[in-house]
XYZ file of C-alpha atoms in Angstrom:
759
model
C 18.138 128.601 135.048
C 16.326 130.954 132.721
C 15.267 134.472 133.588
C 11.676 134.754 132.362
C 12.106 138.499 131.968
C 15.194 138.157 129.771
C 14.756 139.026 126.129
C 16.934 138.831 123.033
C 17.168 142.094 121.132
C 17.152 142.129 117.333
C 20.595 142.998 115.902
C 18.991 144.944 113.035
C 19.773 148.568 113.904
C 16.506 149.671 112.300
C 14.484 147.275 114.441
C 16.083 146.296 117.781
C 12.839 144.680 118.914
C 12.808 142.521 122.039
C 12.156 138.817 121.448
C 11.719 135.755 123.652
C 14.901 133.716 124.073
C 13.243 130.777 122.328
C 12.867 132.640 119.019
C 15.353 132.128 116.167
C 14.061 135.024 114.054
C 12.896 138.477 115.043
C 9.119 138.483 115.396
C 8.973 141.983 113.902
C 11.452 141.995 110.965
C 12.415 138.287 110.562
C 16.130 138.990 111.029
C 17.971 135.932 112.413
C 18.638 136.256 116.145
C 22.222 135.205 116.905
C 22.849 133.614 120.268
C 26.328 134.583 121.335
C 27.287 132.299 124.199
C 30.347 133.499 126.088
C 32.856 132.053 128.531
C 33.904 134.358 131.367
C 37.535 134.098 132.457
C 37.508 135.218 136.068
C 39.388 134.237 139.201
C 36.286 133.728 141.315
C 33.810 130.946 142.171
C 31.421 132.352 139.550
C 30.726 135.432 137.509
C 27.186 135.732 138.870
C 24.019 133.861 139.767
C 22.054 132.017 137.046
C 19.310 134.286 135.727
C 21.152 137.462 136.701
C 21.742 140.092 134.001
C 25.145 141.809 134.120
C 25.938 145.232 132.643
C 22.341 145.396 131.365
C 23.056 142.847 128.598
C 24.775 139.611 129.720
C 22.450 136.891 131.009
C 24.165 134.445 133.387
C 23.306 130.873 132.363
C 25.846 129.044 134.502
C 28.806 129.882 136.725
C 30.952 131.142 133.846
C 28.594 130.914 130.847
C 26.837 134.061 129.626
C 24.456 134.955 126.801
C 24.711 138.360 125.145
C 21.127 139.595 124.911
C 22.181 142.583 122.743
C 24.277 140.949 120.021
C 23.926 143.935 117.702
C 26.059 146.103 120.003
C 29.832 145.987 120.220
C 31.176 144.696 123.511
C 33.521 146.830 125.550
C 37.169 146.250 124.667
C 40.232 146.871 126.811
C 42.579 149.742 126.146
C 45.415 148.814 123.809
C 47.907 149.509 126.582
C 46.320 146.642 128.535
C 46.209 144.281 125.567
C 49.465 142.453 126.272
C 47.924 139.632 128.379
C 45.409 138.986 125.585
C 47.892 138.719 122.743
C 48.220 134.967 122.986
C 44.537 134.702 122.062
C 44.872 137.213 119.238
C 48.002 135.738 117.698
C 46.415 132.295 117.757
C 43.482 133.398 115.609
C 44.648 131.087 112.765
C 43.769 128.254 115.194
C 40.383 129.588 116.240
C 38.834 126.259 115.295
C 40.332 125.098 118.606
C 41.266 128.278 120.517
C 38.496 130.695 121.594
C 38.770 134.310 120.544
C 38.230 137.463 122.584
C 34.692 138.853 122.448
C 35.259 141.768 124.809
C 35.469 142.575 128.486
C 32.912 142.952 131.235
C 33.455 145.456 134.037
C 31.914 144.354 137.326
C 31.639 146.940 140.089
C 33.038 145.941 143.471
C 32.505 148.854 145.803
C 34.531 151.865 144.660
C 36.589 149.730 142.254
C 35.773 147.254 139.499
C 37.188 144.061 138.133
C 37.699 143.293 134.479
C 36.321 139.975 133.212
C 37.566 138.622 129.899
C 34.786 137.279 127.645
C 35.605 134.576 125.092
C 33.263 133.763 122.211
C 32.051 130.396 120.946
C 33.084 128.220 123.902
C 32.624 124.424 123.601
C 29.012 124.107 124.731
C 26.166 121.649 124.276
C 23.039 123.692 123.582
C 19.520 122.324 123.539
C 17.281 125.102 122.249
C 14.105 123.098 122.751
C 14.472 123.170 126.530
C 16.830 126.167 126.700
C 19.568 124.125 128.346
C 23.275 124.879 128.000
C 26.132 122.852 129.423
C 29.857 122.558 128.870
C 31.158 120.151 126.281
C 32.689 116.952 127.620
C 36.260 116.853 128.832
C 38.428 114.879 126.439
C 39.397 112.453 129.182
C 35.702 111.764 129.861
C 34.568 111.460 126.238
C 37.605 109.336 125.361
C 36.229 105.989 126.527
C 33.129 106.185 124.297
C 34.887 107.402 121.122
C 35.828 105.216 118.160
C 39.474 104.396 117.584
C 39.451 106.764 114.586
C 38.188 109.643 116.704
C 40.582 108.917 119.557
C 43.579 109.157 117.227
C 42.013 112.187 115.531
C 41.914 114.016 118.874
C 45.575 113.200 119.565
C 46.469 114.329 116.044
C 44.821 117.724 116.628
C 46.656 118.164 119.940
C 49.947 117.372 118.213
C 49.249 120.096 115.643
C 48.420 122.608 118.381
C 51.459 121.924 120.548
C 54.037 124.052 118.713
C 51.899 127.191 118.102
C 50.667 127.147 121.703
C 54.177 126.570 123.007
C 55.436 129.569 121.015
C 52.875 131.734 122.845
C 53.691 130.243 126.255
C 50.342 128.465 126.676
C 51.157 124.809 125.914
C 49.995 123.953 129.438
C 46.449 124.316 128.105
C 46.890 120.978 126.313
C 47.775 119.229 129.580
C 44.790 120.490 131.588
C 41.926 118.007 131.418
C 39.423 120.658 132.549
C 40.363 123.062 129.756
C 40.708 120.353 127.091
C 37.190 119.782 125.749
C 35.714 118.069 122.702
C 32.838 119.026 120.445
C 32.121 116.051 118.233
C 35.351 115.293 116.396
C 36.923 118.646 117.317
C 39.297 119.380 120.189
C 38.392 122.772 121.662
C 39.810 124.751 124.580
C 37.752 126.584 127.178
C 40.486 129.175 127.642
C 44.275 129.389 127.707
C 46.468 128.454 130.654
C 49.779 130.273 130.683
C 52.938 128.269 131.255
C 54.938 128.589 134.429
C 58.639 129.417 134.452
C 59.465 125.939 133.140
C 57.454 125.449 129.973
C 56.150 121.920 129.406
C 57.999 119.688 126.957
C 56.919 116.748 124.820
C 57.751 114.151 127.527
C 55.045 115.754 129.698
C 52.604 115.419 126.824
C 53.526 111.726 126.700
C 52.789 111.381 130.409
C 49.382 113.000 129.909
C 48.567 110.714 126.994
C 49.676 107.674 128.972
C 46.610 108.180 131.175
C 44.437 107.496 128.114
C 45.902 104.088 127.298
C 43.635 102.090 129.620
C 40.472 103.354 127.881
C 41.824 103.339 124.338
C 40.008 101.135 121.843
C 41.621 97.695 121.387
C 42.734 98.499 117.831
C 44.928 101.394 119.006
C 45.685 100.673 122.694
C 49.202 99.420 121.955
C 49.687 102.259 119.458
C 48.828 104.959 122.026
C 50.989 103.260 124.654
C 53.988 103.067 122.315
C 53.616 106.694 121.195
C 53.310 107.869 124.810
C 56.434 105.980 125.881
C 58.335 107.259 122.846
C 57.461 110.828 123.844
C 58.509 110.239 127.456
C 61.788 108.588 126.480
C 62.624 111.196 123.831
C 62.424 108.841 120.865
C 59.843 111.253 119.463
C 61.445 114.646 119.980
C 59.569 116.971 117.613
C 55.958 117.695 116.758
C 56.661 117.015 113.067
C 57.829 113.539 113.993
C 54.825 113.022 116.268
C 52.386 114.102 113.550
C 54.072 111.759 111.092
C 53.611 108.803 113.455
C 49.953 109.676 114.057
C 49.418 110.079 110.307
C 50.568 106.497 109.894
C 48.100 105.258 112.507
C 45.208 107.210 110.998
C 46.057 105.877 107.536
C 45.771 102.343 108.922
C 42.397 103.093 110.500
C 41.250 104.875 107.348
C 40.964 101.530 105.586
C 37.970 100.854 107.834
C 36.202 103.970 106.600
C 34.352 104.275 103.278
C 33.495 107.827 102.177
C 30.899 108.973 99.646
C 31.263 112.512 98.326
C 28.901 114.823 96.433
C 29.817 118.262 95.115
C 27.502 120.917 93.697
C 28.366 124.487 92.657
C 26.254 127.510 91.872
C 27.238 131.002 90.704
C 25.096 134.046 90.004
C 25.717 137.601 88.799
C 23.534 139.064 91.523
C 20.957 141.856 91.336
C 23.384 144.802 91.220
C 26.159 143.666 88.856
C 26.255 143.516 85.073
C 29.074 140.974 84.830
C 29.858 137.833 86.823
C 33.545 137.859 87.701
C 33.291 134.785 89.930
C 34.190 131.317 88.675
C 33.852 127.827 90.087
C 34.682 124.198 89.496
C 32.818 121.972 88.749
C 30.897 124.284 86.393
C 27.864 125.956 87.948
C 24.953 123.569 88.414
C 27.035 120.426 87.901
C 26.688 117.634 90.457
C 29.753 115.418 90.898
C 29.705 112.185 92.895
C 32.662 110.106 94.081
C 32.224 107.252 93.377
C 31.712 106.751 90.443
C 33.942 109.731 89.600
C 37.567 108.956 90.562
C 38.292 112.452 91.925
C 36.439 115.284 93.607
C 37.687 118.876 93.653
C 35.747 122.050 94.439
C 37.074 125.555 93.678
C 35.580 129.017 94.157
C 37.253 132.148 92.783
C 36.174 135.778 93.148
C 37.703 138.021 90.470
C 39.251 141.416 91.180
C 39.498 144.048 88.487
C 35.969 144.942 87.445
C 35.425 145.109 83.704
C 39.209 145.222 83.346
C 39.564 141.472 83.755
C 38.445 140.020 87.077
C 36.541 137.322 85.226
C 39.642 136.538 83.144
C 41.747 136.093 86.273
C 39.231 133.876 88.075
C 38.724 131.582 85.070
C 42.467 131.388 84.419
C 43.012 130.374 88.048
C 40.362 127.637 87.793
C 41.856 126.249 84.579
C 45.403 126.206 85.942
C 44.506 124.670 89.308
C 42.494 121.918 87.623
C 45.445 120.988 85.408
C 47.850 120.886 88.329
C 45.641 118.998 90.775
C 44.562 116.467 88.163
C 48.052 114.991 88.273
C 48.062 114.849 92.076
C 44.792 112.958 92.331
C 46.048 110.108 90.152
C 48.285 108.946 92.987
C 46.639 106.400 95.362
C 46.148 107.716 98.865
C 48.333 105.032 100.432
C 51.251 106.372 98.371
C 50.854 110.047 99.269
C 52.916 111.929 101.822
C 50.400 114.418 103.340
C 52.989 117.161 103.897
C 54.101 116.795 100.283
C 50.515 117.024 99.045
C 50.017 120.257 100.991
C 53.176 121.587 99.395
C 52.002 120.563 95.911
C 48.623 122.250 96.406
C 50.338 125.486 97.373
C 52.674 125.081 94.400
C 49.636 124.743 92.119
C 48.303 128.016 93.528
C 51.711 129.633 92.936
C 51.675 128.545 89.292
C 48.182 129.991 88.838
C 49.333 133.209 90.474
C 52.323 133.523 88.148
C 50.193 132.953 85.045
C 47.842 135.777 86.034
C 50.728 138.008 87.082
C 52.592 137.397 83.815
C 49.470 138.316 81.873
C 49.199 141.521 83.878
C 52.829 142.324 83.142
C 52.414 141.492 79.460
C 49.479 143.901 79.221
C 51.388 146.497 81.273
C 48.758 146.577 84.024
C 49.875 148.448 87.130
C 48.329 149.270 90.506
C 44.553 149.195 90.477
C 44.497 148.132 86.852
C 45.950 144.720 87.654
C 43.494 141.868 87.503
C 43.477 139.228 90.201
C 41.311 136.777 92.082
C 40.736 135.194 95.453
C 40.660 131.411 95.700
C 39.415 128.701 98.022
C 39.435 125.012 97.135
C 38.612 121.722 98.819
C 40.144 118.369 97.903
C 38.760 115.333 99.760
C 41.264 112.472 99.938
C 40.207 109.295 101.792
C 39.508 110.334 105.427
C 40.920 113.849 105.023
C 39.858 117.188 103.585
C 42.547 119.493 102.189
C 41.628 123.193 102.118
C 43.769 125.827 100.370
C 42.895 129.503 100.153
C 44.115 132.991 99.256
C 42.092 136.163 99.818
C 38.687 136.467 101.481
C 36.711 133.657 99.857
C 35.958 131.295 102.711
C 35.539 127.659 103.680
C 33.089 126.576 106.393
C 32.887 123.143 108.020
C 29.345 122.176 109.066
C 28.664 119.162 111.292
C 25.764 118.215 113.540
C 27.603 120.051 116.332
C 28.140 123.432 114.712
C 29.337 125.637 111.892
C 33.045 126.479 111.868
C 34.891 128.934 109.639
C 38.143 127.143 108.831
C 39.834 129.846 106.737
C 41.042 133.238 107.901
C 40.570 136.152 105.510
C 43.707 137.690 104.056
C 42.562 141.190 104.915
C 43.683 144.113 107.040
C 41.430 143.252 110.001
C 42.748 139.697 110.311
C 46.306 140.945 109.981
C 45.780 143.381 112.854
C 44.543 140.551 115.066
C 47.330 138.141 114.048
C 49.879 140.753 115.038
C 48.187 141.240 118.404
C 47.090 144.810 117.736
C 43.303 144.550 118.059
C 40.359 142.330 118.924
C 38.666 141.049 115.777
C 35.214 142.446 116.523
C 36.828 145.864 116.890
C 39.242 145.511 113.966
C 36.459 144.826 111.444
C 34.865 148.176 112.328
C 37.880 150.161 111.173
C 38.114 151.795 107.759
C 39.653 149.566 105.071
C 39.303 146.566 107.408
C 38.173 144.374 104.517
C 40.922 145.423 102.103
C 42.884 142.413 100.920
C 46.558 142.044 101.734
C 47.058 139.319 99.131
C 45.310 137.774 96.130
C 46.360 135.838 93.046
C 47.934 137.873 90.253
C 49.121 140.881 92.235
C 52.803 139.945 92.193
C 55.270 137.076 91.877
C 54.625 133.853 93.752
C 57.678 134.475 95.929
C 55.619 137.089 97.797
C 52.457 134.963 97.938
C 51.584 132.965 101.053
C 48.666 130.569 100.472
C 47.164 128.907 103.522
C 46.668 125.136 103.430
C 45.196 122.857 106.062
C 44.220 119.242 106.608
C 41.097 118.152 108.450
C 40.506 114.585 109.629
C 36.956 113.415 108.973
C 35.350 110.701 111.086
C 31.716 111.787 110.730
C 29.346 113.150 108.094
C 30.029 116.769 107.234
C 29.349 119.505 104.698
C 32.038 121.917 103.556
C 30.789 125.209 102.151
C 33.098 127.219 99.904
C 31.807 130.703 99.172
C 32.721 134.095 97.816
C 32.000 137.124 99.968
C 28.739 137.651 98.101
C 27.259 135.202 100.625
C 29.654 135.371 103.581
C 29.444 139.153 104.071
C 27.412 140.281 107.098
C 27.629 136.818 108.700
C 24.939 135.316 106.448
C 26.463 131.838 106.722
C 26.440 132.000 110.523
C 22.821 133.188 110.417
C 21.450 130.555 108.049
C 23.607 127.415 108.321
C 21.335 125.788 110.890
C 18.127 126.249 108.913
C 19.547 125.796 105.403
C 22.665 123.547 105.479
C 22.233 121.365 108.556
C 19.171 119.613 107.001
C 21.551 118.024 104.464
C 23.217 116.070 107.270
C 19.968 114.812 108.733
C 18.562 113.805 105.354
C 15.916 116.502 105.135
C 17.311 118.530 102.233
C 18.766 117.953 98.785
C 22.260 119.374 98.246
C 21.296 120.935 94.894
C 18.283 122.702 96.362
C 20.386 124.001 99.242
C 22.919 125.538 96.831
C 20.081 127.329 95.024
C 18.659 128.519 98.329
C 22.004 129.933 99.503
C 22.312 131.975 96.304
C 18.784 133.297 96.855
C 19.696 134.343 100.404
C 22.865 136.070 99.201
C 20.975 138.031 96.550
C 18.110 138.956 98.885
C 20.027 139.741 102.083
C 23.272 141.097 100.595
C 22.792 141.671 96.864
C 25.817 143.920 96.439
C 28.034 141.417 94.632
C 28.308 138.302 92.523
C 27.821 135.161 94.576
C 29.341 131.700 94.178
C 28.979 128.663 96.419
C 30.254 125.097 96.372
C 28.881 122.444 98.702
C 30.910 119.312 99.456
C 28.826 116.654 101.229
C 31.065 114.058 102.878
C 29.324 110.897 104.109
C 31.227 108.186 105.908
C 30.607 104.555 106.773
C 32.938 103.342 109.532
C 33.485 100.069 111.343
C 35.946 99.262 114.098
C 38.956 97.380 112.713
C 39.664 93.924 114.057
C 43.424 94.255 113.605
C 45.741 96.107 115.971
C 47.413 99.227 114.598
C 51.128 99.436 115.270
C 53.087 102.638 115.718
C 56.072 103.071 113.414
C 58.613 105.262 115.212
C 61.327 106.334 112.759
C 64.878 106.026 114.051
C 65.803 109.405 112.622
C 63.617 112.221 111.397
C 66.344 114.598 110.314
C 66.473 113.384 106.705
C 62.788 114.053 106.123
C 63.011 117.434 107.812
C 65.942 118.458 105.625
C 64.109 117.291 102.530
C 61.006 119.333 103.313
C 63.047 122.415 104.173
C 64.928 122.313 100.904
C 61.698 122.054 98.928
C 60.289 125.061 100.712
C 63.308 127.265 100.133
C 64.467 126.255 96.650
C 62.723 128.498 94.101
C 63.684 126.222 91.237
C 61.710 123.404 92.801
C 58.710 125.644 93.477
C 58.359 126.567 89.847
C 59.062 123.152 88.396
C 56.024 121.954 86.429
C 57.340 118.399 86.442
C 57.410 118.031 90.200
C 55.009 115.311 91.313
C 53.543 114.369 94.654
C 55.953 112.150 96.517
C 55.083 108.504 96.093
C 55.738 106.222 99.040
C 56.773 102.688 98.029
C 54.080 100.096 98.698
C 56.633 97.435 99.536
C 58.834 97.110 102.580
C 62.471 98.129 101.973
C 64.520 95.191 100.782
C 67.141 94.202 103.305
C 70.633 94.283 101.898
C 72.571 91.061 101.737
C 76.173 90.248 101.026
C 77.235 91.354 97.542
C 78.062 88.777 94.867
C 81.730 88.442 94.048
C 81.330 89.921 90.567
C 80.221 93.239 92.115
C 83.123 93.644 94.538
C 85.813 94.689 92.041
C 83.636 97.345 90.282
C 82.555 98.642 93.688
C 86.185 99.044 94.778
C 86.936 100.955 91.561
C 83.959 103.292 92.089
C 84.927 103.996 95.719
C 88.538 104.671 94.712
C 87.475 107.015 91.930
C 85.147 108.885 94.277
C 87.894 109.249 96.878
C 90.311 110.542 94.239
C 87.703 113.032 92.991
C 87.080 114.306 96.517
C 90.818 114.711 97.075
C 91.228 116.657 93.828
C 88.213 118.829 94.682
C 89.696 119.713 98.073
C 92.957 120.687 96.401
C 91.023 122.851 93.975
C 89.334 124.659 96.834
C 92.716 125.495 98.309
C 95.109 126.465 95.517
C 94.219 124.681 92.254
C 94.794 127.155 89.386
C 91.960 125.804 87.198
C 88.254 125.569 88.082
C 86.929 122.122 88.895
C 83.179 121.648 88.305
C 81.169 119.434 90.603
C 78.527 117.035 89.373
C 75.443 119.184 88.566
C 73.110 116.333 89.539
C 74.436 116.430 93.089
C 73.247 120.009 93.553
C 69.688 118.931 92.891
C 69.689 116.379 95.716
C 67.181 117.840 98.181
C 68.757 116.073 101.149
C 71.932 118.146 100.731
C 71.272 121.587 102.222
C 72.259 124.441 99.927
C 74.584 127.139 101.230
C 72.340 130.028 102.309
C 72.740 133.362 100.568
C 74.606 135.852 102.718
C 72.171 138.442 104.021
C 73.136 142.132 103.893
C 71.564 145.572 103.655
C 71.957 145.416 99.879
C 69.555 142.490 99.503
C 67.325 143.221 102.492
C 63.956 141.415 102.215
C 60.667 141.249 104.183
C 60.790 138.861 107.124
C 64.490 139.451 107.833
C 65.650 140.752 111.196
C 68.237 143.472 111.804
C 69.938 144.534 115.033
C 70.900 148.084 115.986
C 74.496 148.546 117.122
C 73.978 152.188 118.140
C 71.091 154.299 119.378
C 68.803 155.598 116.633
C 66.531 158.609 117.051
C 63.178 158.520 115.288
C 61.144 161.403 113.968
C 58.560 161.150 116.757
C 61.390 161.187 119.323
C 61.453 157.686 120.827
C 64.877 156.101 120.852
C 65.824 152.738 119.466
C 68.607 151.741 121.873
C 71.570 149.642 120.931
C 70.647 145.971 120.758
C 67.111 146.502 119.419
C 65.833 143.879 116.973
C 63.584 145.001 114.132
C 61.722 142.830 111.653
C 61.506 144.028 108.055
C 57.883 144.488 106.977
C 58.263 146.169 103.596
C 61.075 147.469 101.392
C 60.309 150.453 99.170
C 62.520 151.618 96.322
C 63.192 155.361 95.943
C 62.577 156.200 92.266
C 64.246 159.607 92.639
C 67.523 158.105 93.839
C 70.186 157.264 91.290
C 72.243 155.385 93.878
C 69.671 152.652 94.502
C 68.519 154.074 97.829
C 65.405 152.631 99.431
C 63.352 152.945 102.587
C 62.387 150.104 104.919
C 59.269 149.639 107.059
C 60.101 147.678 110.216
C 58.527 146.742 113.513
C 60.257 146.568 116.880
C 60.033 143.010 118.115
C 62.752 142.654 120.777
C 65.558 144.542 122.490
C 68.573 143.955 124.657
C 66.402 143.363 127.732
C 64.527 140.533 126.048
C 65.637 137.037 126.917
C 66.288 135.301 123.607
C 66.783 131.530 123.792
C 69.914 130.450 122.017
C 68.674 127.152 120.645
C 65.034 127.500 119.655
C 63.222 128.182 116.446
C 60.269 129.917 118.054
C 61.387 131.910 121.096
C 58.671 133.596 123.057
C 59.348 137.334 123.020
C 57.191 139.303 125.400
C 58.932 142.647 125.826
C 57.456 145.517 123.849
C 58.755 148.547 125.764
C 62.275 149.780 125.144
C 64.416 150.575 128.209
C 65.603 154.111 128.915
C 63.479 155.617 126.165
C 60.093 157.015 125.438
C 57.627 154.133 124.919
C 56.686 153.415 121.338
C 53.092 154.060 120.236
C 50.517 151.654 121.613
C 50.111 149.815 118.330
C 53.877 149.513 117.800
C 53.649 151.598 114.648
C 56.177 150.564 112.022
C 59.583 152.228 112.064
C 60.559 153.831 108.730
C 64.270 154.236 107.942
C 66.138 154.627 104.672
C 69.269 152.825 103.519
C 71.635 155.669 104.381
C 70.267 155.817 107.945
C 70.748 152.074 108.343
C 74.317 152.254 107.059
C 75.252 155.214 109.253
C 73.764 153.469 112.288
C 75.957 150.414 111.832
C 73.099 147.914 111.964
C 73.760 144.228 111.394
C 71.546 141.774 109.517
C 70.819 138.437 111.192
C 71.669 135.476 108.991
C 69.134 132.753 108.242
C 70.777 130.252 110.608
C 70.822 132.660 113.565
C 68.236 132.424 116.390
C 65.262 134.557 115.381
C 64.162 136.866 118.230
C 61.003 137.842 116.353
C 57.873 136.034 115.553
C 58.094 136.306 111.786
C 54.769 137.609 110.509
C 55.017 139.263 107.117
C 52.841 142.277 106.470
C 52.148 142.383 102.758
C 50.894 145.633 101.330
C 47.188 146.220 101.117
C 45.736 145.430 97.708
C 43.864 148.514 96.594
C 40.500 147.886 94.939
C 40.203 148.722 91.252
C 38.436 151.797 90.002
C 35.253 149.762 89.695
C 34.287 147.887 92.821
C 35.828 144.388 92.989
C 33.631 141.355 93.196
């Protein structure tokens, strides 16, 4: 129910005029009027009565749905000391496509005291602006019966991807609560997070929840969903990687009933305040690419760093290198591609581009702010999927008829603060240096680079917007997507004209930078398959897991230019039959020789006086795990964890008691030391009072206060110790195969802008 007296105030600080709720632009200054709908997390029947205005700004639309009538003002945020219950939301910001983020808090007076209400932004809502009606998005269990088989499996696939990150934060129960589990078109979205009880849910419970969906599953996948559910319950599927692999197989089968048409257009412009355009894009600016008839479609946007010193060189070099690398990948038919391998190969292509730029910097002796670099975001549509890879703060947005979603997370200081659970995003972006990059291509070797890659299942028409910050700054995409980009999907706008219009908006409303955009219009024609999709449950998943792990950790494989996307055979494995007689004798000889070689090798390991060399080809077999390098203080690296064996006093007087675990953030060499001394930045992540599971890869560590000592600063400021202090304290370094008591989140150094402002 609408309050007729309610108004929406202009966010422009120089205007702040009151406007009717029905207006999309300020009637005085034409600034877009954002409508920030919020979900109130409160243990009460409702947060207020519809039409009521709380705290002089929040209009109650429904029991727990609010509208911020003053979107230009920051919401109140809790004190950092009280932030611990919110950290699950903050640390899950990489999954904000599905998990709502914290907007702020609302303090409601109750007599002499008050209660604190958590406000979450962008809840799954159905909004009809024409009649000013807002209602919750459908529960997944309700929308399930009317969805296509492709969408039903897509929803399960998204839940499978969310299970492990939510479980690591102790909120996997959210995926088993039908009230919380909502859908918005093809997307699975959560109303809020439900914290696990003492006994965290396991995959068999997920199977039991999914089993309820079998009766309303589409005929093509009913048996598939039933078999997957039973396999989860019975433990035949015992990992999320295995579950995702099975669902990938089902989606690939359904994908044959879907025919996509793709158009790509790019546009780049120097902007009104720059003399040189350091951005670059592919296809070249103004080029329209259609698939079909073109066999491949790839969109790239790069934003150079380095001013006149070479930002344009870095961005163009990145484009050229990525094109060469990806060209080989796209020659492989989709049915023969392993999705996890393709993600790996895309990140490897980015690593190669990074090393080329970095080597050029080194060759020209560029240091510090003189180094040239670039951000990157690229989109590769493959059949019914979109692959997005990015580094830096160039962004990708996914626009459907249901909304506009930012699918990349900037590699900047503000996002890092939120990922580590230190601050709410809306507050973090207000801090100084919040937009400084923590990584970009060309700033160092690829071993310290961490590109982000993601896959998105597409079962409806969509537009992906790739853009440099010349457009995305100041939320211009969020302000104008509905009026400028959405018309593409409803057939009211031409994609080329929209690209031109977005550049005009960037130059007029921002104008401080170069601007580059790429639009990828994905149109799909789908029909329900007549055949029944069968679930292929692998007997063992360990071999594939070992293979992927070895690829990720072997630097020789990462840098290999000859490595190709894994090709899956298109024929069923040939069943072995009895060997012909003429093969038996040679086989016996080979087995005997191998046994003799193994025997001799074992002797050599014990007391053989001469070295015996193993077959060098064997060491390249990725299914054979390599012996991990022994970790020590001498080769300490970021991401490693050390344990204190004695108490350590810090300069600001808190104590690190014996049994404290610290994660290495950064290692700094001491140029004045002739003995190779260095200092180490670390964060406290666990201590002897923390319960650390013995057999888990992602233990949930919740303790942040050290016993019997002065509490650490509220933000858990990094601990700085040098090598001699570590040695004298008798610390021990955890080996790679030991249970990790920390959530490993690397904190790369901030990339300082060049002397001239970066683009």
